Amino acid sequence: EVQLVESGGGLVQPGGSLRLSCAASGFTFSSYSMNWVRQAPGKGLEWVSYISSSSSTMYYADSVKGRFTISRDNAKNSLYLQMSSLRDEDTAVYYCAREHDEGGGTSMAHFDYWGQGTLVAVSS
Amino acid sequence: QSVLTQPPSASGTPGQRVTISCSGSSSNIGSNAVNWYQQLPGTAPKLLIYSNNQRPSGVPDRFSGSKSGTSASLAISGLQSEDEADYYCAAWDESLNGWVFGGGTKLTVL
């Protein structure tokens, strides 16, 4: 059974840092690209970051570029999101999501499994 | 101000058919597959439709998707109370080099 379990969320002051983790199990983690998606309270889904299976390619939303860093450890079946210079508007539930490629690259991919999310609250 | 545009709400009575639209541009829907996600209250999103019109195993055939040009739509037939949820469309955007989502549509079953 595929499982994605996020951890590391919590309350942090503006300007602070936090590292989120996503533990994967039930599939060959090293074969899949992964993403972080967030959802502010009462708002819609916002894509945050992408990392390819080998870590050769990373993408970021403009809203977090230069402040967040995505990484992975395939030996530990884990995905990470290092967040720094946090702002009030970064307050959200952060989900990790597995990206399934239908053979046409990202253009034909989708998020087939999601974690349960971890809440990050940025407030003084 | 989402890149993909969805109506904020939709509604229908049990048994009815409802559709939810999703409008984008040539850099996202116009050139890439559209996926739909269902988010039940208090839960994580779940894949509902992928590659424009494909259903993952376990998703009832009451749910269907279509795409034409730079727009897509999700149709739900035989509406049931358990379909009450938020629905999001998504696609890869080649100009932004990132995934873009619609703002979400809250479906109410009257």
JSON list of C-alpha atoms in Angstrom, two decimals:
[
{"chain": "A", "resi": 1, "resn": "GLU", "atom": "CA", "xyz": [0.00, 0.00, 0.00]},
{"chain": "A", "resi": 2, "resn": "VAL", "atom": "CA", "xyz": [1.36, 3.39, -0.99]},
{"chain": "A", "resi": 3, "resn": "GLN", "atom": "CA", "xyz": [1.78, 5.72, 1.96]},
{"chain": "A", "resi": 4, "resn": "LEU", "atom": "CA", "xyz": [3.05, 9.27, 2.23]},
{"chain": "A", "resi": 5, "resn": "VAL", "atom": "CA", "xyz": [3.40, 10.68, 5.72]},
{"chain": "A", "resi": 6, "resn": "GLU", "atom": "CA", "xyz": [4.37, 14.32, 6.24]},
{"chain": "A", "resi": 7, "resn": "SER", "atom": "CA", "xyz": [5.92, 15.67, 9.42]},
{"chain": "A", "resi": 8, "resn": "GLY", "atom": "CA", "xyz": [7.77, 18.71, 10.70]},
{"chain": "A", "resi": 9, "resn": "GLY", "atom": "CA", "xyz": [4.99, 21.27, 10.68]},
{"chain": "A", "resi": 10, "resn": "GLY", "atom": "CA", "xyz": [4.38, 23.64, 13.55]},
{"chain": "A", "resi": 11, "resn": "LEU", "atom": "CA", "xyz": [4.25, 27.24, 14.71]},
{"chain": "A", "resi": 12, "resn": "VAL", "atom": "CA", "xyz": [7.11, 29.47, 13.60]},
{"chain": "A", "resi": 13, "resn": "GLN", "atom": "CA", "xyz": [7.71, 33.21, 13.76]},
{"chain": "A", "resi": 14, "resn": "PRO", "atom": "CA", "xyz": [7.91, 35.34, 10.63]},
{"chain": "A", "resi": 15, "resn": "GLY", "atom": "CA", "xyz": [11.42, 35.18, 9.23]},
{"chain": "A", "resi": 16, "resn": "GLY", "atom": "CA", "xyz": [11.99, 31.78, 10.77]},
{"chain": "A", "resi": 17, "resn": "SER", "atom": "CA", "xyz": [12.80, 28.42, 9.22]},
{"chain": "A", "resi": 18, "resn": "LEU", "atom": "CA", "xyz": [11.26, 24.98, 9.20]},
{"chain": "A", "resi": 19, "resn": "ARG", "atom": "CA", "xyz": [12.05, 21.66, 7.52]},
{"chain": "A", "resi": 20, "resn": "LEU", "atom": "CA", "xyz": [9.23, 19.42, 6.38]},
{"chain": "A", "resi": 21, "resn": "SER", "atom": "CA", "xyz": [9.68, 15.71, 5.73]},
{"chain": "A", "resi": 22, "resn": "CYS", "atom": "CA", "xyz": [7.61, 13.21, 3.80]},
{"chain": "A", "resi": 23, "resn": "ALA", "atom": "CA", "xyz": [8.22, 9.52, 4.47]},
{"chain": "A", "resi": 24, "resn": "ALA", "atom": "CA", "xyz": [7.27, 7.28, 1.56]},
{"chain": "A", "resi": 25, "resn": "SER", "atom": "CA", "xyz": [6.50, 3.58, 1.63]},
{"chain": "A", "resi": 26, "resn": "GLY", "atom": "CA", "xyz": [4.80, 0.90, -0.44]},
{"chain": "A", "resi": 27, "resn": "PHE", "atom": "CA", "xyz": [6.46, 1.79, -3.75]},
{"chain": "A", "resi": 28, "resn": "THR", "atom": "CA", "xyz": [9.87, 2.30, -5.34]},
{"chain": "A", "resi": 29, "resn": "PHE", "atom": "CA", "xyz": [10.43, 5.88, -4.21]},
{"chain": "A", "resi": 30, "resn": "SER", "atom": "CA", "xyz": [13.48, 6.41, -6.41]},
{"chain": "A", "resi": 31, "resn": "SER", "atom": "CA", "xyz": [11.39, 5.89, -9.55]},
{"chain": "A", "resi": 32, "resn": "TYR", "atom": "CA", "xyz": [8.99, 8.77, -9.02]},
{"chain": "A", "resi": 33, "resn": "SER", "atom": "CA", "xyz": [9.11, 12.54, -9.18]},
{"chain": "A", "resi": 34, "resn": "MET", "atom": "CA", "xyz": [7.60, 14.21, -6.13]},
{"chain": "A", "resi": 35, "resn": "ASN", "atom": "CA", "xyz": [5.89, 17.48, -5.36]},
{"chain": "A", "resi": 36, "resn": "TRP", "atom": "CA", "xyz": [4.83, 19.71, -2.49]},
{"chain": "A", "resi": 37, "resn": "VAL", "atom": "CA", "xyz": [1.40, 21.33, -2.65]},
{"chain": "A", "resi": 38, "resn": "ARG", "atom": "CA", "xyz": [-0.02, 23.64, 0.00]},
{"chain": "A", "resi": 39, "resn": "GLN", "atom": "CA", "xyz": [-3.43, 24.87, 1.04]},
{"chain": "A", "resi": 40, "resn": "ALA", "atom": "CA", "xyz": [-3.92, 28.01, 3.10]},
{"chain": "A", "resi": 41, "resn": "PRO", "atom": "CA", "xyz": [-6.83, 27.93, 5.57]},
{"chain": "A", "resi": 42, "resn": "GLY", "atom": "CA", "xyz": [-10.09, 28.11, 3.69]},
{"chain": "A", "resi": 43, "resn": "LYS", "atom": "CA", "xyz": [-8.30, 28.51, 0.35]},
{"chain": "A", "resi": 44, "resn": "GLY", "atom": "CA", "xyz": [-7.55, 26.40, -2.69]},
{"chain": "A", "resi": 45, "resn": "LEU", "atom": "CA", "xyz": [-4.60, 24.24, -3.63]},
{"chain": "A", "resi": 46, "resn": "GLU", "atom": "CA", "xyz": [-1.29, 25.87, -4.58]},
{"chain": "A", "resi": 47, "resn": "TRP", "atom": "CA", "xyz": [1.62, 23.95, -6.07]},
{"chain": "A", "resi": 48, "resn": "VAL", "atom": "CA", "xyz": [4.90, 24.71, -4.29]},
{"chain": "A", "resi": 49, "resn": "SER", "atom": "CA", "xyz": [7.74, 22.65, -5.70]},
{"chain": "A", "resi": 50, "resn": "TYR", "atom": "CA", "xyz": [8.77, 19.68, -7.87]},
{"chain": "A", "resi": 51, "resn": "ILE", "atom": "CA", "xyz": [11.77, 17.36, -7.80]},
{"chain": "A", "resi": 52, "resn": "SER", "atom": "CA", "xyz": [12.62, 14.69, -10.34]},
{"chain": "A", "resi": 53, "resn": "SER", "atom": "CA", "xyz": [13.33, 11.11, -9.34]},
{"chain": "A", "resi": 54, "resn": "SER", "atom": "CA", "xyz": [17.10, 11.56, -9.46]},
{"chain": "A", "resi": 55, "resn": "SER", "atom": "CA", "xyz": [17.09, 15.11, -8.04]},
{"chain": "A", "resi": 56, "resn": "SER", "atom": "CA", "xyz": [18.46, 16.40, -11.34]},
{"chain": "A", "resi": 57, "resn": "THR", "atom": "CA", "xyz": [15.59, 18.85, -11.83]},
{"chain": "A", "resi": 58, "resn": "MET", "atom": "CA", "xyz": [13.76, 21.07, -9.37]},
{"chain": "A", "resi": 59, "resn": "TYR", "atom": "CA", "xyz": [11.07, 23.67, -9.96]},
{"chain": "A", "resi": 60, "resn": "TYR", "atom": "CA", "xyz": [9.52, 26.21, -7.61]},
{"chain": "A", "resi": 61, "resn": "ALA", "atom": "CA", "xyz": [6.48, 28.43, -7.56]},
{"chain": "A", "resi": 62, "resn": "ASP", "atom": "CA", "xyz": [7.41, 32.10, -7.84]},
{"chain": "A", "resi": 63, "resn": "SER", "atom": "CA", "xyz": [5.91, 32.68, -4.38]},
{"chain": "A", "resi": 64, "resn": "VAL", "atom": "CA", "xyz": [8.59, 30.53, -2.71]},
{"chain": "A", "resi": 65, "resn": "LYS", "atom": "CA", "xyz": [11.54, 30.77, -5.10]},
{"chain": "A", "resi": 66, "resn": "GLY", "atom": "CA", "xyz": [14.72, 31.70, -3.28]},
{"chain": "A", "resi": 67, "resn": "ARG", "atom": "CA", "xyz": [13.22, 30.88, 0.12]},
{"chain": "A", "resi": 68, "resn": "PHE", "atom": "CA", "xyz": [12.30, 27.18, -0.12]},
{"chain": "A", "resi": 69, "resn": "THR", "atom": "CA", "xyz": [14.49, 24.25, -1.15]},
{"chain": "A", "resi": 70, "resn": "ILE", "atom": "CA", "xyz": [13.18, 20.85, -2.13]},
{"chain": "A", "resi": 71, "resn": "SER", "atom": "CA", "xyz": [15.36, 17.77, -1.76]},
{"chain": "A", "resi": 72, "resn": "ARG", "atom": "CA", "xyz": [15.09, 14.02, -1.43]},
{"chain": "A", "resi": 73, "resn": "ASP", "atom": "CA", "xyz": [17.03, 11.05, -0.09]},
{"chain": "A", "resi": 74, "resn": "ASN", "atom": "CA", "xyz": [16.19, 7.98, -2.15]},
{"chain": "A", "resi": 75, "resn": "ALA", "atom": "CA", "xyz": [18.12, 5.74, 0.25]},
{"chain": "A", "resi": 76, "resn": "LYS", "atom": "CA", "xyz": [15.81, 6.86, 3.05]},
{"chain": "A", "resi": 77, "resn": "ASN", "atom": "CA", "xyz": [12.64, 7.03, 0.92]},
{"chain": "A", "resi": 78, "resn": "SER", "atom": "CA", "xyz": [12.16, 10.59, 2.05]},
{"chain": "A", "resi": 79, "resn": "LEU", "atom": "CA", "xyz": [11.25, 13.95, 0.56]},
{"chain": "A", "resi": 80, "resn": "TYR", "atom": "CA", "xyz": [12.06, 17.25, 2.22]},
{"chain": "A", "resi": 81, "resn": "LEU", "atom": "CA", "xyz": [11.13, 20.91, 2.03]},
{"chain": "A", "resi": 82, "resn": "GLN", "atom": "CA", "xyz": [13.47, 23.37, 3.70]},
{"chain": "A", "resi": 83, "resn": "MET", "atom": "CA", "xyz": [11.58, 26.60, 4.29]},
{"chain": "A", "resi": 84, "resn": "SER", "atom": "CA", "xyz": [13.29, 29.82, 5.30]},
{"chain": "A", "resi": 85, "resn": "SER", "atom": "CA", "xyz": [12.39, 33.51, 5.57]},
{"chain": "A", "resi": 86, "resn": "LEU", "atom": "CA", "xyz": [8.86, 32.38, 6.34]},
{"chain": "A", "resi": 87, "resn": "ARG", "atom": "CA", "xyz": [6.01, 34.85, 5.93]},
{"chain": "A", "resi": 88, "resn": "ASP", "atom": "CA", "xyz": [2.48, 35.00, 7.26]},
{"chain": "A", "resi": 89, "resn": "GLU", "atom": "CA", "xyz": [1.21, 34.00, 3.82]},
{"chain": "A", "resi": 90, "resn": "ASP", "atom": "CA", "xyz": [3.13, 30.72, 4.00]},
{"chain": "A", "resi": 91, "resn": "THR", "atom": "CA", "xyz": [0.66, 29.51, 6.64]},
{"chain": "A", "resi": 92, "resn": "ALA", "atom": "CA", "xyz": [-0.95, 26.42, 5.14]},
{"chain": "A", "resi": 93, "resn": "VAL", "atom": "CA", "xyz": [-1.31, 22.67, 5.23]},
{"chain": "A", "resi": 94, "resn": "TYR", "atom": "CA", "xyz": [1.57, 21.24, 3.20]},
{"chain": "A", "resi": 95, "resn": "TYR", "atom": "CA", "xyz": [0.98, 18.03, 1.26]},
{"chain": "A", "resi": 96, "resn": "CYS", "atom": "CA", "xyz": [3.53, 15.85, -0.46]},
{"chain": "A", "resi": 97, "resn": "ALA", "atom": "CA", "xyz": [2.25, 14.18, -3.60]},
{"chain": "A", "resi": 98, "resn": "ARG", "atom": "CA", "xyz": [3.61, 11.45, -5.83]},
{"chain": "A", "resi": 99, "resn": "GLU", "atom": "CA", "xyz": [3.74, 12.33, -9.50]},
{"chain": "A", "resi": 100, "resn": "HIS", "atom": "CA", "xyz": [2.82, 9.53, -11.89]},
{"chain": "A", "resi": 101, "resn": "ASP", "atom": "CA", "xyz": [4.11, 9.97, -15.42]},
{"chain": "A", "resi": 102, "resn": "GLU", "atom": "CA", "xyz": [1.97, 8.40, -18.15]},
{"chain": "A", "resi": 103, "resn": "GLY", "atom": "CA", "xyz": [5.00, 8.17, -20.43]},
{"chain": "A", "resi": 104, "resn": "GLY", "atom": "CA", "xyz": [4.78, 11.67, -21.84]},
{"chain": "A", "resi": 105, "resn": "GLY", "atom": "CA", "xyz": [6.79, 13.44, -19.18]},
{"chain": "A", "resi": 106, "resn": "THR", "atom": "CA", "xyz": [5.33, 16.06, -16.90]},
{"chain": "A", "resi": 107, "resn": "SER", "atom": "CA", "xyz": [2.84, 17.15, -19.57]},
{"chain": "A", "resi": 108, "resn": "MET", "atom": "CA", "xyz": [0.98, 13.86, -19.16]},
{"chain": "A", "resi": 109, "resn": "ALA", "atom": "CA", "xyz": [1.55, 13.36, -15.44]},
{"chain": "A", "resi": 110, "resn": "HIS", "atom": "CA", "xyz": [-0.74, 13.58, -12.45]},
{"chain": "A", "resi": 111, "resn": "PHE", "atom": "CA", "xyz": [-0.60, 13.34, -8.65]},
{"chain": "A", "resi": 112, "resn": "ASP", "atom": "CA", "xyz": [-1.86, 9.86, -7.88]},
{"chain": "A", "resi": 113, "resn": "TYR", "atom": "CA", "xyz": [-1.12, 9.72, -4.16]},
{"chain": "A", "resi": 114, "resn": "TRP", "atom": "CA", "xyz": [-1.18, 12.44, -1.52]},
{"chain": "A", "resi": 115, "resn": "GLY", "atom": "CA", "xyz": [-0.13, 12.51, 2.10]},
{"chain": "A", "resi": 116, "resn": "GLN", "atom": "CA", "xyz": [-2.45, 13.64, 4.89]},
{"chain": "A", "resi": 117, "resn": "GLY", "atom": "CA", "xyz": [-0.66, 16.98, 5.20]},
{"chain": "A", "resi": 118, "resn": "THR", "atom": "CA", "xyz": [1.21, 18.86, 7.91]},
{"chain": "A", "resi": 119, "resn": "LEU", "atom": "CA", "xyz": [0.20, 22.29, 9.16]},
{"chain": "A", "resi": 120, "resn": "VAL", "atom": "CA", "xyz": [2.66, 25.17, 9.11]},
{"chain": "A", "resi": 121, "resn": "ALA", "atom": "CA", "xyz": [1.56, 28.28, 10.99]},
{"chain": "A", "resi": 122, "resn": "VAL", "atom": "CA", "xyz": [3.63, 31.44, 10.64]},
{"chain": "A", "resi": 123, "resn": "SER", "atom": "CA", "xyz": [2.75, 33.96, 13.31]},
{"chain": "A", "resi": 124, "resn": "SER", "atom": "CA", "xyz": [4.34, 36.17, 15.91]},
{"chain": "B", "resi": 1, "resn": "GLN", "atom": "CA", "xyz": [-6.19, 34.90, -9.24]},
{"chain": "B", "resi": 2, "resn": "SER", "atom": "CA", "xyz": [-5.56, 31.27, -10.09]},
{"chain": "B", "resi": 3, "resn": "VAL", "atom": "CA", "xyz": [-4.03, 30.52, -13.47]},
{"chain": "B", "resi": 4, "resn": "LEU", "atom": "CA", "xyz": [-6.89, 28.12, -14.24]},
{"chain": "B", "resi": 5, "resn": "THR", "atom": "CA", "xyz": [-10.41, 29.51, -13.87]},
{"chain": "B", "resi": 6, "resn": "GLN", "atom": "CA", "xyz": [-13.22, 27.54, -12.27]},
{"chain": "B", "resi": 7, "resn": "PRO", "atom": "CA", "xyz": [-16.62, 28.66, -11.01]},
{"chain": "B", "resi": 8, "resn": "PRO", "atom": "CA", "xyz": [-16.46, 29.02, -7.22]},
{"chain": "B", "resi": 9, "resn": "SER", "atom": "CA", "xyz": [-19.62, 27.01, -6.67]},
{"chain": "B", "resi": 10, "resn": "ALA", "atom": "CA", "xyz": [-21.98, 24.53, -8.28]},
{"chain": "B", "resi": 11, "resn": "SER", "atom": "CA", "xyz": [-25.04, 22.71, -7.05]},
{"chain": "B", "resi": 12, "resn": "GLY", "atom": "CA", "xyz": [-27.55, 20.07, -7.98]},
{"chain": "B", "resi": 13, "resn": "THR", "atom": "CA", "xyz": [-30.16, 17.74, -6.57]},
{"chain": "B", "resi": 14, "resn": "PRO", "atom": "CA", "xyz": [-29.65, 14.00, -6.11]},
{"chain": "B", "resi": 15, "resn": "GLY", "atom": "CA", "xyz": [-29.74, 12.19, -9.43]},
{"chain": "B", "resi": 16, "resn": "GLN", "atom": "CA", "xyz": [-29.01, 15.31, -11.48]},
{"chain": "B", "resi": 17, "resn": "ARG", "atom": "CA", "xyz": [-26.06, 15.86, -13.78]},
{"chain": "B", "resi": 18, "resn": "VAL", "atom": "CA", "xyz": [-23.71, 18.75, -13.06]},
{"chain": "B", "resi": 19, "resn": "THR", "atom": "CA", "xyz": [-20.69, 20.05, -14.92]},
{"chain": "B", "resi": 20, "resn": "ILE", "atom": "CA", "xyz": [-17.74, 22.08, -13.69]},
{"chain": "B", "resi": 21, "resn": "SER", "atom": "CA", "xyz": [-15.68, 24.07, -16.15]},
{"chain": "B", "resi": 22, "resn": "CYS", "atom": "CA", "xyz": [-11.98, 24.86, -16.11]},
{"chain": "B", "resi": 23, "resn": "SER", "atom": "CA", "xyz": [-10.49, 27.49, -18.40]},
{"chain": "B", "resi": 24, "resn": "GLY", "atom": "CA", "xyz": [-6.80, 27.98, -19.09]},
{"chain": "B", "resi": 25, "resn": "SER", "atom": "CA", "xyz": [-4.44, 28.97, -21.87]},
{"chain": "B", "resi": 26, "resn": "SER", "atom": "CA", "xyz": [-2.22, 27.57, -24.57]},
{"chain": "B", "resi": 27, "resn": "SER", "atom": "CA", "xyz": [0.68, 27.08, -22.13]},
{"chain": "B", "resi": 28, "resn": "ASN", "atom": "CA", "xyz": [-1.25, 24.81, -19.80]},
{"chain": "B", "resi": 29, "resn": "ILE", "atom": "CA", "xyz": [-4.53, 23.16, -20.82]},
{"chain": "B", "resi": 30, "resn": "GLY", "atom": "CA", "xyz": [-3.91, 23.91, -24.47]},
{"chain": "B", "resi": 31, "resn": "SER", "atom": "CA", "xyz": [-0.78, 21.78, -24.56]},
{"chain": "B", "resi": 32, "resn": "ASN", "atom": "CA", "xyz": [-0.96, 19.43, -21.59]},
{"chain": "B", "resi": 33, "resn": "ALA", "atom": "CA", "xyz": [-3.26, 16.94, -19.95]},
{"chain": "B", "resi": 34, "resn": "VAL", "atom": "CA", "xyz": [-5.84, 18.06, -17.43]},
{"chain": "B", "resi": 35, "resn": "ASN", "atom": "CA", "xyz": [-6.34, 16.33, -14.11]},
{"chain": "B", "resi": 36, "resn": "TRP", "atom": "CA", "xyz": [-9.17, 16.69, -11.62]},
{"chain": "B", "resi": 37, "resn": "TYR", "atom": "CA", "xyz": [-8.97, 16.23, -7.87]},
{"chain": "B", "resi": 38, "resn": "GLN", "atom": "CA", "xyz": [-11.74, 15.79, -5.33]},
{"chain": "B", "resi": 39, "resn": "GLN", "atom": "CA", "xyz": [-11.29, 17.04, -1.79]},
{"chain": "B", "resi": 40, "resn": "LEU", "atom": "CA", "xyz": [-13.86, 15.90, 0.73]},
{"chain": "B", "resi": 41, "resn": "PRO", "atom": "CA", "xyz": [-14.23, 18.10, 3.84]},
{"chain": "B", "resi": 42, "resn": "GLY", "atom": "CA", "xyz": [-11.26, 17.77, 6.17]},
{"chain": "B", "resi": 43, "resn": "THR", "atom": "CA", "xyz": [-9.34, 15.35, 3.97]},
{"chain": "B", "resi": 44, "resn": "ALA", "atom": "CA", "xyz": [-6.44, 15.39, 1.53]},
{"chain": "B", "resi": 45, "resn": "PRO", "atom": "CA", "xyz": [-7.15, 15.76, -2.19]},
{"chain": "B", "resi": 46, "resn": "LYS", "atom": "CA", "xyz": [-7.77, 12.60, -4.17]},
{"chain": "B", "resi": 47, "resn": "LEU", "atom": "CA", "xyz": [-7.18, 11.99, -7.87]},
{"chain": "B", "resi": 48, "resn": "LEU", "atom": "CA", "xyz": [-10.52, 11.84, -9.68]},
{"chain": "B", "resi": 49, "resn": "ILE", "atom": "CA", "xyz": [-9.73, 12.16, -13.41]},
{"chain": "B", "resi": 50, "resn": "TYR", "atom": "CA", "xyz": [-6.34, 12.11, -15.12]},
{"chain": "B", "resi": 51, "resn": "SER", "atom": "CA", "xyz": [-5.14, 12.66, -18.68]},
{"chain": "B", "resi": 52, "resn": "ASN", "atom": "CA", "xyz": [-8.30, 14.63, -19.50]},
{"chain": "B", "resi": 53, "resn": "ASN", "atom": "CA", "xyz": [-10.75, 11.75, -19.31]},
{"chain": "B", "resi": 54, "resn": "GLN", "atom": "CA", "xyz": [-9.25, 8.72, -17.54]},
{"chain": "B", "resi": 55, "resn": "ARG", "atom": "CA", "xyz": [-10.63, 7.40, -14.27]},
{"chain": "B", "resi": 56, "resn": "PRO", "atom": "CA", "xyz": [-8.38, 5.75, -11.70]},
{"chain": "B", "resi": 57, "resn": "SER", "atom": "CA", "xyz": [-9.58, 2.38, -10.49]},
{"chain": "B", "resi": 58, "resn": "GLY", "atom": "CA", "xyz": [-12.25, 2.79, -7.85]},
{"chain": "B", "resi": 59, "resn": "VAL", "atom": "CA", "xyz": [-13.67, 6.04, -9.21]},
{"chain": "B", "resi": 60, "resn": "PRO", "atom": "CA", "xyz": [-17.30, 5.51, -10.30]},
{"chain": "B", "resi": 61, "resn": "ASP", "atom": "CA", "xyz": [-18.13, 5.98, -13.97]},
{"chain": "B", "resi": 62, "resn": "ARG", "atom": "CA", "xyz": [-20.55, 8.70, -12.91]},
{"chain": "B", "resi": 63, "resn": "PHE", "atom": "CA", "xyz": [-17.50, 10.95, -13.10]},
{"chain": "B", "resi": 64, "resn": "SER", "atom": "CA", "xyz": [-16.18, 11.91, -16.53]},
{"chain": "B", "resi": 65, "resn": "GLY", "atom": "CA", "xyz": [-13.82, 14.49, -17.96]},
{"chain": "B", "resi": 66, "resn": "SER", "atom": "CA", "xyz": [-13.31, 16.16, -21.29]},
{"chain": "B", "resi": 67, "resn": "LYS", "atom": "CA", "xyz": [-11.05, 18.74, -22.87]},
{"chain": "B", "resi": 68, "resn": "SER", "atom": "CA", "xyz": [-11.35, 21.00, -25.87]},
{"chain": "B", "resi": 69, "resn": "GLY", "atom": "CA", "xyz": [-8.73, 23.57, -26.78]},
{"chain": "B", "resi": 70, "resn": "THR", "atom": "CA", "xyz": [-7.85, 25.56, -23.69]},
{"chain": "B", "resi": 71, "resn": "SER", "atom": "CA", "xyz": [-10.84, 24.44, -21.63]},
{"chain": "B", "resi": 72, "resn": "ALA", "atom": "CA", "xyz": [-11.82, 21.33, -19.77]},
{"chain": "B", "resi": 73, "resn": "SER", "atom": "CA", "xyz": [-14.84, 20.14, -17.88]},
{"chain": "B", "resi": 74, "resn": "LEU", "atom": "CA", "xyz": [-15.80, 17.62, -15.25]},
{"chain": "B", "resi": 75, "resn": "ALA", "atom": "CA", "xyz": [-19.22, 16.03, -15.39]},
{"chain": "B", "resi": 76, "resn": "ILE", "atom": "CA", "xyz": [-20.91, 14.21, -12.54]},
{"chain": "B", "resi": 77, "resn": "SER", "atom": "CA", "xyz": [-24.05, 12.27, -13.38]},
{"chain": "B", "resi": 78, "resn": "GLY", "atom": "CA", "xyz": [-26.46, 10.66, -10.95]},
{"chain": "B", "resi": 79, "resn": "LEU", "atom": "CA", "xyz": [-25.42, 13.13, -8.28]},
{"chain": "B", "resi": 80, "resn": "GLN", "atom": "CA", "xyz": [-25.16, 11.68, -4.77]},
{"chain": "B", "resi": 81, "resn": "SER", "atom": "CA", "xyz": [-24.88, 13.33, -1.38]},
{"chain": "B", "resi": 82, "resn": "GLU", "atom": "CA", "xyz": [-21.38, 11.95, -0.93]},
{"chain": "B", "resi": 83, "resn": "ASP", "atom": "CA", "xyz": [-20.25, 13.91, -3.98]},
{"chain": "B", "resi": 84, "resn": "GLU", "atom": "CA", "xyz": [-20.44, 17.10, -1.93]},
{"chain": "B", "resi": 85, "resn": "ALA", "atom": "CA", "xyz": [-16.82, 18.27, -2.00]},
{"chain": "B", "resi": 86, "resn": "ASP", "atom": "CA", "xyz": [-14.37, 20.74, -3.50]},
{"chain": "B", "resi": 87, "resn": "TYR", "atom": "CA", "xyz": [-13.17, 19.96, -7.02]},
{"chain": "B", "resi": 88, "resn": "TYR", "atom": "CA", "xyz": [-9.93, 21.23, -8.54]},
{"chain": "B", "resi": 89, "resn": "CYS", "atom": "CA", "xyz": [-8.58, 21.09, -12.07]},
{"chain": "B", "resi": 90, "resn": "ALA", "atom": "CA", "xyz": [-4.82, 21.11, -12.66]},
{"chain": "B", "resi": 91, "resn": "ALA", "atom": "CA", "xyz": [-2.34, 21.04, -15.51]},
{"chain": "B", "resi": 92, "resn": "TRP", "atom": "CA", "xyz": [1.37, 21.52, -16.13]},
{"chain": "B", "resi": 93, "resn": "ASP", "atom": "CA", "xyz": [2.21, 25.02, -17.37]},
{"chain": "B", "resi": 94, "resn": "GLU", "atom": "CA", "xyz": [5.09, 25.18, -19.81]},
{"chain": "B", "resi": 95, "resn": "SER", "atom": "CA", "xyz": [5.60, 28.92, -19.46]},
{"chain": "B", "resi": 96, "resn": "LEU", "atom": "CA", "xyz": [5.73, 28.85, -15.67]},
{"chain": "B", "resi": 97, "resn": "ASN", "atom": "CA", "xyz": [7.53, 25.49, -15.47]},
{"chain": "B", "resi": 98, "resn": "GLY", "atom": "CA", "xyz": [5.16, 24.44, -12.76]},
{"chain": "B", "resi": 99, "resn": "TRP", "atom": "CA", "xyz": [1.82, 22.90, -11.95]},
{"chain": "B", "resi": 100, "resn": "VAL", "atom": "CA", "xyz": [-1.17, 25.22, -11.94]},
{"chain": "B", "resi": 101, "resn": "PHE", "atom": "CA", "xyz": [-4.49, 24.63, -10.22]},
{"chain": "B", "resi": 102, "resn": "GLY", "atom": "CA", "xyz": [-7.93, 26.10, -10.61]},
{"chain": "B", "resi": 103, "resn": "GLY", "atom": "CA", "xyz": [-9.33, 28.00, -7.66]},
{"chain": "B", "resi": 104, "resn": "GLY", "atom": "CA", "xyz": [-11.63, 25.13, -6.84]},
{"chain": "B", "resi": 105, "resn": "THR", "atom": "CA", "xyz": [-15.38, 24.60, -7.14]},
{"chain": "B", "resi": 106, "resn": "LYS", "atom": "CA", "xyz": [-17.46, 23.82, -4.10]},
{"chain": "B", "resi": 107, "resn": "LEU", "atom": "CA", "xyz": [-20.19, 21.37, -5.08]},
{"chain": "B", "resi": 108, "resn": "THR", "atom": "CA", "xyz": [-23.34, 21.37, -2.97]},
{"chain": "B", "resi": 109, "resn": "VAL", "atom": "CA", "xyz": [-25.90, 18.60, -3.21]},
{"chain": "B", "resi": 110, "resn": "LEU", "atom": "CA", "xyz": [-29.25, 20.18, -2.39]}
]
